[in-house]
Tab-separated table of C-alpha atoms in Angstrom:
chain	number	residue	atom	x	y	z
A	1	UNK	CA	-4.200	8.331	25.106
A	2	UNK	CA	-6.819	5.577	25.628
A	3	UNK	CA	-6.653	1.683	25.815
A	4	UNK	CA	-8.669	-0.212	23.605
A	5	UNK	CA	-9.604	-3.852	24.028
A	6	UNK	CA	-7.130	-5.981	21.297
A	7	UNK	CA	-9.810	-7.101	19.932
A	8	UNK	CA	-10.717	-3.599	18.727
A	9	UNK	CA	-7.523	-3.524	17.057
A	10	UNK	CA	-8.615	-4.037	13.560
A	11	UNK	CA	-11.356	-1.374	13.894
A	12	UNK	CA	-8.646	1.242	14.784
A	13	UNK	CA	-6.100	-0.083	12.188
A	14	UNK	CA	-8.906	0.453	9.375
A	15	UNK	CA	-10.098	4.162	10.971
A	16	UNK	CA	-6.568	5.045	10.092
A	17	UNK	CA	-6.070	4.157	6.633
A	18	UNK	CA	-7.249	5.395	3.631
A	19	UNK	CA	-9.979	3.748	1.281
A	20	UNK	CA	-7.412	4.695	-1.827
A	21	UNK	CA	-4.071	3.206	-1.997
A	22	UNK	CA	-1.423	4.434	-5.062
A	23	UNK	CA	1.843	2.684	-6.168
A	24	UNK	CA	4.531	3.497	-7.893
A	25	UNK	CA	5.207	2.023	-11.202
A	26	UNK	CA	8.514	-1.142	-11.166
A	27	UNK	CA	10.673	2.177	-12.619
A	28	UNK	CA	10.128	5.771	-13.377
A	29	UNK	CA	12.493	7.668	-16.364
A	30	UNK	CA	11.480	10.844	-15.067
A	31	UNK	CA	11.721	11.180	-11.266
A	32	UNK	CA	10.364	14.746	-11.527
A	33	UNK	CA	7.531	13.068	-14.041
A	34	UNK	CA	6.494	11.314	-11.061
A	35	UNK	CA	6.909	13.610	-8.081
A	36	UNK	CA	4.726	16.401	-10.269
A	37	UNK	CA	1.852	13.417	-11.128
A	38	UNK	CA	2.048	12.391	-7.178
A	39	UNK	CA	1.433	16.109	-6.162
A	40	UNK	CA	-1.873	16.033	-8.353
A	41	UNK	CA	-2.965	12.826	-6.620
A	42	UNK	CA	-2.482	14.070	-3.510
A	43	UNK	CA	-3.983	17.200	-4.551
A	44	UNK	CA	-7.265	15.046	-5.410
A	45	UNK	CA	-7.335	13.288	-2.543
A	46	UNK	CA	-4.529	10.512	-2.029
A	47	UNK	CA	-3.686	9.719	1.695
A	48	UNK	CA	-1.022	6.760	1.014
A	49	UNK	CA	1.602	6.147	-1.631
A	50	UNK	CA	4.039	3.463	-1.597
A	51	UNK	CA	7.557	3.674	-3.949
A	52	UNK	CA	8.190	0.372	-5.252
A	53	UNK	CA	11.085	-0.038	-7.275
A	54	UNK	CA	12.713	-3.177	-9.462
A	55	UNK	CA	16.180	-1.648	-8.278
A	56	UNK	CA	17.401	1.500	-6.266
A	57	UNK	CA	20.134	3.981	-7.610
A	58	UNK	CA	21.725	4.519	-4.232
A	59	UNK	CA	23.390	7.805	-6.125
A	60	UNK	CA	19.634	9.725	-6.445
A	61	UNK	CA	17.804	7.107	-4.164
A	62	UNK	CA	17.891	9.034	-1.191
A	63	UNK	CA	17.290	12.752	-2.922
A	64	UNK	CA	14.186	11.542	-3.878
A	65	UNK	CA	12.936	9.795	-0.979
A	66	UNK	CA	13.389	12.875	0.703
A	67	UNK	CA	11.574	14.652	-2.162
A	68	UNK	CA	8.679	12.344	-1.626
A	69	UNK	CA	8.475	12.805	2.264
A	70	UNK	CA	8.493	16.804	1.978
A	71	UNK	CA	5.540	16.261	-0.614
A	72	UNK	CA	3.783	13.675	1.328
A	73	UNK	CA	4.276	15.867	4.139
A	74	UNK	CA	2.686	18.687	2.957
A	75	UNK	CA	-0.412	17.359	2.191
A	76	UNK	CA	-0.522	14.953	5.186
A	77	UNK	CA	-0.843	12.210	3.466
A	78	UNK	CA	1.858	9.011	4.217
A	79	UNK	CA	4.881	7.612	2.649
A	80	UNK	CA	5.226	3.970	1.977
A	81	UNK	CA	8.418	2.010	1.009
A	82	UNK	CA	8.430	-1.340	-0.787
A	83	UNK	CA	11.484	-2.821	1.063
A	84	UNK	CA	12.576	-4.424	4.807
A	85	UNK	CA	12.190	-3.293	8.108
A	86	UNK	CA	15.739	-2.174	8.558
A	87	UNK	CA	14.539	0.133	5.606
A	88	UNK	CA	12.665	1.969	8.654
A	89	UNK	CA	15.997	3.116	10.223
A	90	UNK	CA	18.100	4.450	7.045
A	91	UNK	CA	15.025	6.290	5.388
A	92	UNK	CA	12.544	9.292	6.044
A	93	UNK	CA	9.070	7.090	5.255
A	94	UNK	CA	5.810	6.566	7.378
A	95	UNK	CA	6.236	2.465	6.784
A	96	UNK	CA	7.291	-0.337	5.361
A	97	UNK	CA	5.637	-2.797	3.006
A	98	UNK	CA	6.813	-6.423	3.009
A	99	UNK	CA	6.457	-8.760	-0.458
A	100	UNK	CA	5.011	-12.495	0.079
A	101	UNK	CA	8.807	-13.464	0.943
A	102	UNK	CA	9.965	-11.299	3.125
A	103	UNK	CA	7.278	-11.579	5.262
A	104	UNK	CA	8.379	-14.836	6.294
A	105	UNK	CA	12.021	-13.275	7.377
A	106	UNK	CA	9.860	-12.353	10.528
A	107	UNK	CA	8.252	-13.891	13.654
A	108	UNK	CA	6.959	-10.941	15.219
A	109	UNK	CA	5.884	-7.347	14.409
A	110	UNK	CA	9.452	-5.864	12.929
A	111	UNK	CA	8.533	-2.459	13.217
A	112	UNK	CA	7.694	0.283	16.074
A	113	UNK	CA	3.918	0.923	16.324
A	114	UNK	CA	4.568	4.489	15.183
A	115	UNK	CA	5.386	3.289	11.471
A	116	UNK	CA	2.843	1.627	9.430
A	117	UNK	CA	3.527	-2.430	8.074
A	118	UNK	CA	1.931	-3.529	4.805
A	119	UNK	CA	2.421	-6.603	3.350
A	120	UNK	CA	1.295	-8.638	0.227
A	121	UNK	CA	-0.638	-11.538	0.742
A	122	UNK	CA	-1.570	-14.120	-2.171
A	123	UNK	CA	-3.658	-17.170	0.301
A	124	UNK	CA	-4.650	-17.921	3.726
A	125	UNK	CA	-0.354	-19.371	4.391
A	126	UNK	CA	0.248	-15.845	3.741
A	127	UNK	CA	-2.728	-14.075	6.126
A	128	UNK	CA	-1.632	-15.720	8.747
A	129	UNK	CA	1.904	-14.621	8.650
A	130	UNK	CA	0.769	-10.935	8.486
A	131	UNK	CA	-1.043	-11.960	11.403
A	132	UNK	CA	1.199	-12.982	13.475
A	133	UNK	CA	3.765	-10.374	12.658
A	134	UNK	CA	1.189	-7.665	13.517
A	135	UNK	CA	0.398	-6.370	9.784
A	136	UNK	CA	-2.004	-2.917	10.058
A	137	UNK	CA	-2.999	-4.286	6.499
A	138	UNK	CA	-2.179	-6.106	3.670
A	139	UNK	CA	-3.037	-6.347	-0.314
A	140	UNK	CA	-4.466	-9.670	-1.366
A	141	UNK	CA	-3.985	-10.502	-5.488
A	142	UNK	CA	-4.388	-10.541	-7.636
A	143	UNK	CA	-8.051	-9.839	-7.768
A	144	UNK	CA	-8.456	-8.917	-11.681
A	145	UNK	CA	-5.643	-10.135	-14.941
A	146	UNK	CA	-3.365	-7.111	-14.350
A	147	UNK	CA	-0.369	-5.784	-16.977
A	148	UNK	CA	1.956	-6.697	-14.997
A	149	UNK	CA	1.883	-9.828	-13.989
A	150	UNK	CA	0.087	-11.074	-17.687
A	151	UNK	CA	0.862	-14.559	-16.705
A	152	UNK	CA	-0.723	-14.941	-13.324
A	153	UNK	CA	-4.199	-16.082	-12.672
A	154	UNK	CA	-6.794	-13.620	-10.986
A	155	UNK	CA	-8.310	-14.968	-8.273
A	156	UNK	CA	-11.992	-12.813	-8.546
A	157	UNK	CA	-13.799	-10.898	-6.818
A	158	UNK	CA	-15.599	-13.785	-4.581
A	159	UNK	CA	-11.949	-15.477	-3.661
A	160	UNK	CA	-10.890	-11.903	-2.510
A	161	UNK	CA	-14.029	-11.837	0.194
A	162	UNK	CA	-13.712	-15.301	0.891
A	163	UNK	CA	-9.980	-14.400	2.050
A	164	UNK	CA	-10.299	-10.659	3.177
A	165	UNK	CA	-13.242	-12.571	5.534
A	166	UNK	CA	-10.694	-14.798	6.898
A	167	UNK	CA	-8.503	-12.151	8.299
A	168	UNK	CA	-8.538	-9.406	11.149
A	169	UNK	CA	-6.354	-7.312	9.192
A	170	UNK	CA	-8.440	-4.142	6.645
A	171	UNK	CA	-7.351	-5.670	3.094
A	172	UNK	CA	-6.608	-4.011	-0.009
A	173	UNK	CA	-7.735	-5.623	-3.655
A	174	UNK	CA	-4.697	-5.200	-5.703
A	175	UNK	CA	-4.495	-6.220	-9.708
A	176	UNK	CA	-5.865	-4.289	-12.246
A	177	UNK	CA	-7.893	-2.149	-10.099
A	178	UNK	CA	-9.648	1.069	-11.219
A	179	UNK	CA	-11.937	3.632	-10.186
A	180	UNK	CA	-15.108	2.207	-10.010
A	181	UNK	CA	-13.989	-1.038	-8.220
A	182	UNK	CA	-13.099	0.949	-4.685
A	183	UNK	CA	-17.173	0.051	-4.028
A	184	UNK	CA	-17.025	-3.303	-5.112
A	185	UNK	CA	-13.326	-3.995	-2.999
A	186	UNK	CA	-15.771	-2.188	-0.058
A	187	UNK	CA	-19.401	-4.842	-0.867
A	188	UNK	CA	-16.489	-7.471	-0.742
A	189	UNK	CA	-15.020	-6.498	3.066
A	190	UNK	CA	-11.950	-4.799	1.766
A	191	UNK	CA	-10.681	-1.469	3.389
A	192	UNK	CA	-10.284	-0.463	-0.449
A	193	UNK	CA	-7.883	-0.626	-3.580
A	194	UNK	CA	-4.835	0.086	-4.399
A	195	UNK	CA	-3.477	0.858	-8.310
A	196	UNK	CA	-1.011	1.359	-10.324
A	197	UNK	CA	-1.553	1.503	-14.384
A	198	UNK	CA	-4.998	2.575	-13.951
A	199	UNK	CA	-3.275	6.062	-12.076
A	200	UNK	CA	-0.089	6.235	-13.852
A	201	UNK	CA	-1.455	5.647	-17.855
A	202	UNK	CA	-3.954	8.060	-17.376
A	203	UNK	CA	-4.123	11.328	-19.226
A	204	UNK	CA	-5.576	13.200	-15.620
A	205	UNK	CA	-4.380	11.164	-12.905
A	206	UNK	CA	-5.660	13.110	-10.756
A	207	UNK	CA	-9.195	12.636	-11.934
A	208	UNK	CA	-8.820	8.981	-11.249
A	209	UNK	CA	-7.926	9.753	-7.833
A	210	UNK	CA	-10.874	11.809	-7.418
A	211	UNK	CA	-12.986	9.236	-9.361
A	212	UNK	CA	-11.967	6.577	-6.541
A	213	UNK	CA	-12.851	8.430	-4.243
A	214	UNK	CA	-16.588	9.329	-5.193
């Protein structure tokens, strides 16, 4: 092992993740759906998924985080879980990923270096807290009008820069993201994008994947 300057940090944060980042839709009907559409986008090149769900069924919850690790595993990609540090401890997953409130429940890094910690970042408030808790990235949005969130401004492409400039920490540009934009989220100083409806409403999802990745 080597020691790197801190200051080198965010250059060997960024050499680690991937320029393509997939999440899971608020619910999935099918878990098998799901696991069988992941295996495709790993197949076309995924290296990071996260599972973010609106609410957990403890009864199946932990079947198919384990299915998700041995898949993950196999194609050495890495498992991400929307959730809480202590999520770290009672679950198989490569890291944790904090929302805009939780990562205030922190005032240092919550996690070993070994896992990874994501977190969602809206404004500067918000960079600096992932700063100071040690984030190795975060998602800033959201950058375009998304499905999801119909309600809620997009901030543009320029406002991402401005804040993905601001911080030491590789950004993702999250909010109705597709393909084509992983070259514009690059132009703008992003590490890349990460999607959702633009993966899972699409006839190949794999093919997106592979699109993004071009």
């Amino acid at each position: 092992m080597y020691d790197f300057p801190a200051a080198n940090q965010p250059i060997i944060s960024s050499l680690r993740l991937p320029e393509v980042y997939l999440i899971s839709k608020d619910s999935h009907v099918d878990p098998h759906f799901m696991l069988a559409t992941l295996e495709s986008c790993y197949a076309g090149g995924l290296g990071m998924f996260q599972l973010r769900l609106c609410s957990r069924d403890m009864n199946m919850f932990p079947e198919l985080l384990f299915d998700l690790k041995q898949l993950t595993d196999k194609y050495n990609a890495r498992l991400i879980l929307n959730g809480d540090a202590k999520d770290a401890e009672r679950f198989d997953v490569d890291g944790i990923h904090l929302n805009s409130r939780q990562l205030f429940n922190y005032t240092g890094r919550p996690l070993a270096g070994h896992f990874l910690l994501g977190a969602s970042c809206h404004n500067e408030k918000e960079l600096k807290q992932a700063e100071r808790i040690n984030a190795d990235y975060v998602f800033i949005s959201p950058v375009n009008i998304t499905g999801s969130h119909p309600g809620q401004a997009a901030i543009g492409w320029d406002e991402f820069e401005r804040l993905s400039r601001s911080t030491n920490i590789p950004a993702y540009a999250l909010g109705g993201m597709s393909a084509q934009d992983r070259k514009m989220a690059r132009r703008k100083s992003g590490q890349g994008i990460a999607m959702i409806s633009a993966v899972w409403g699409a006839e190949i999802p794999e093919q997106v994947i592979k699109s993004a990745l071009v």
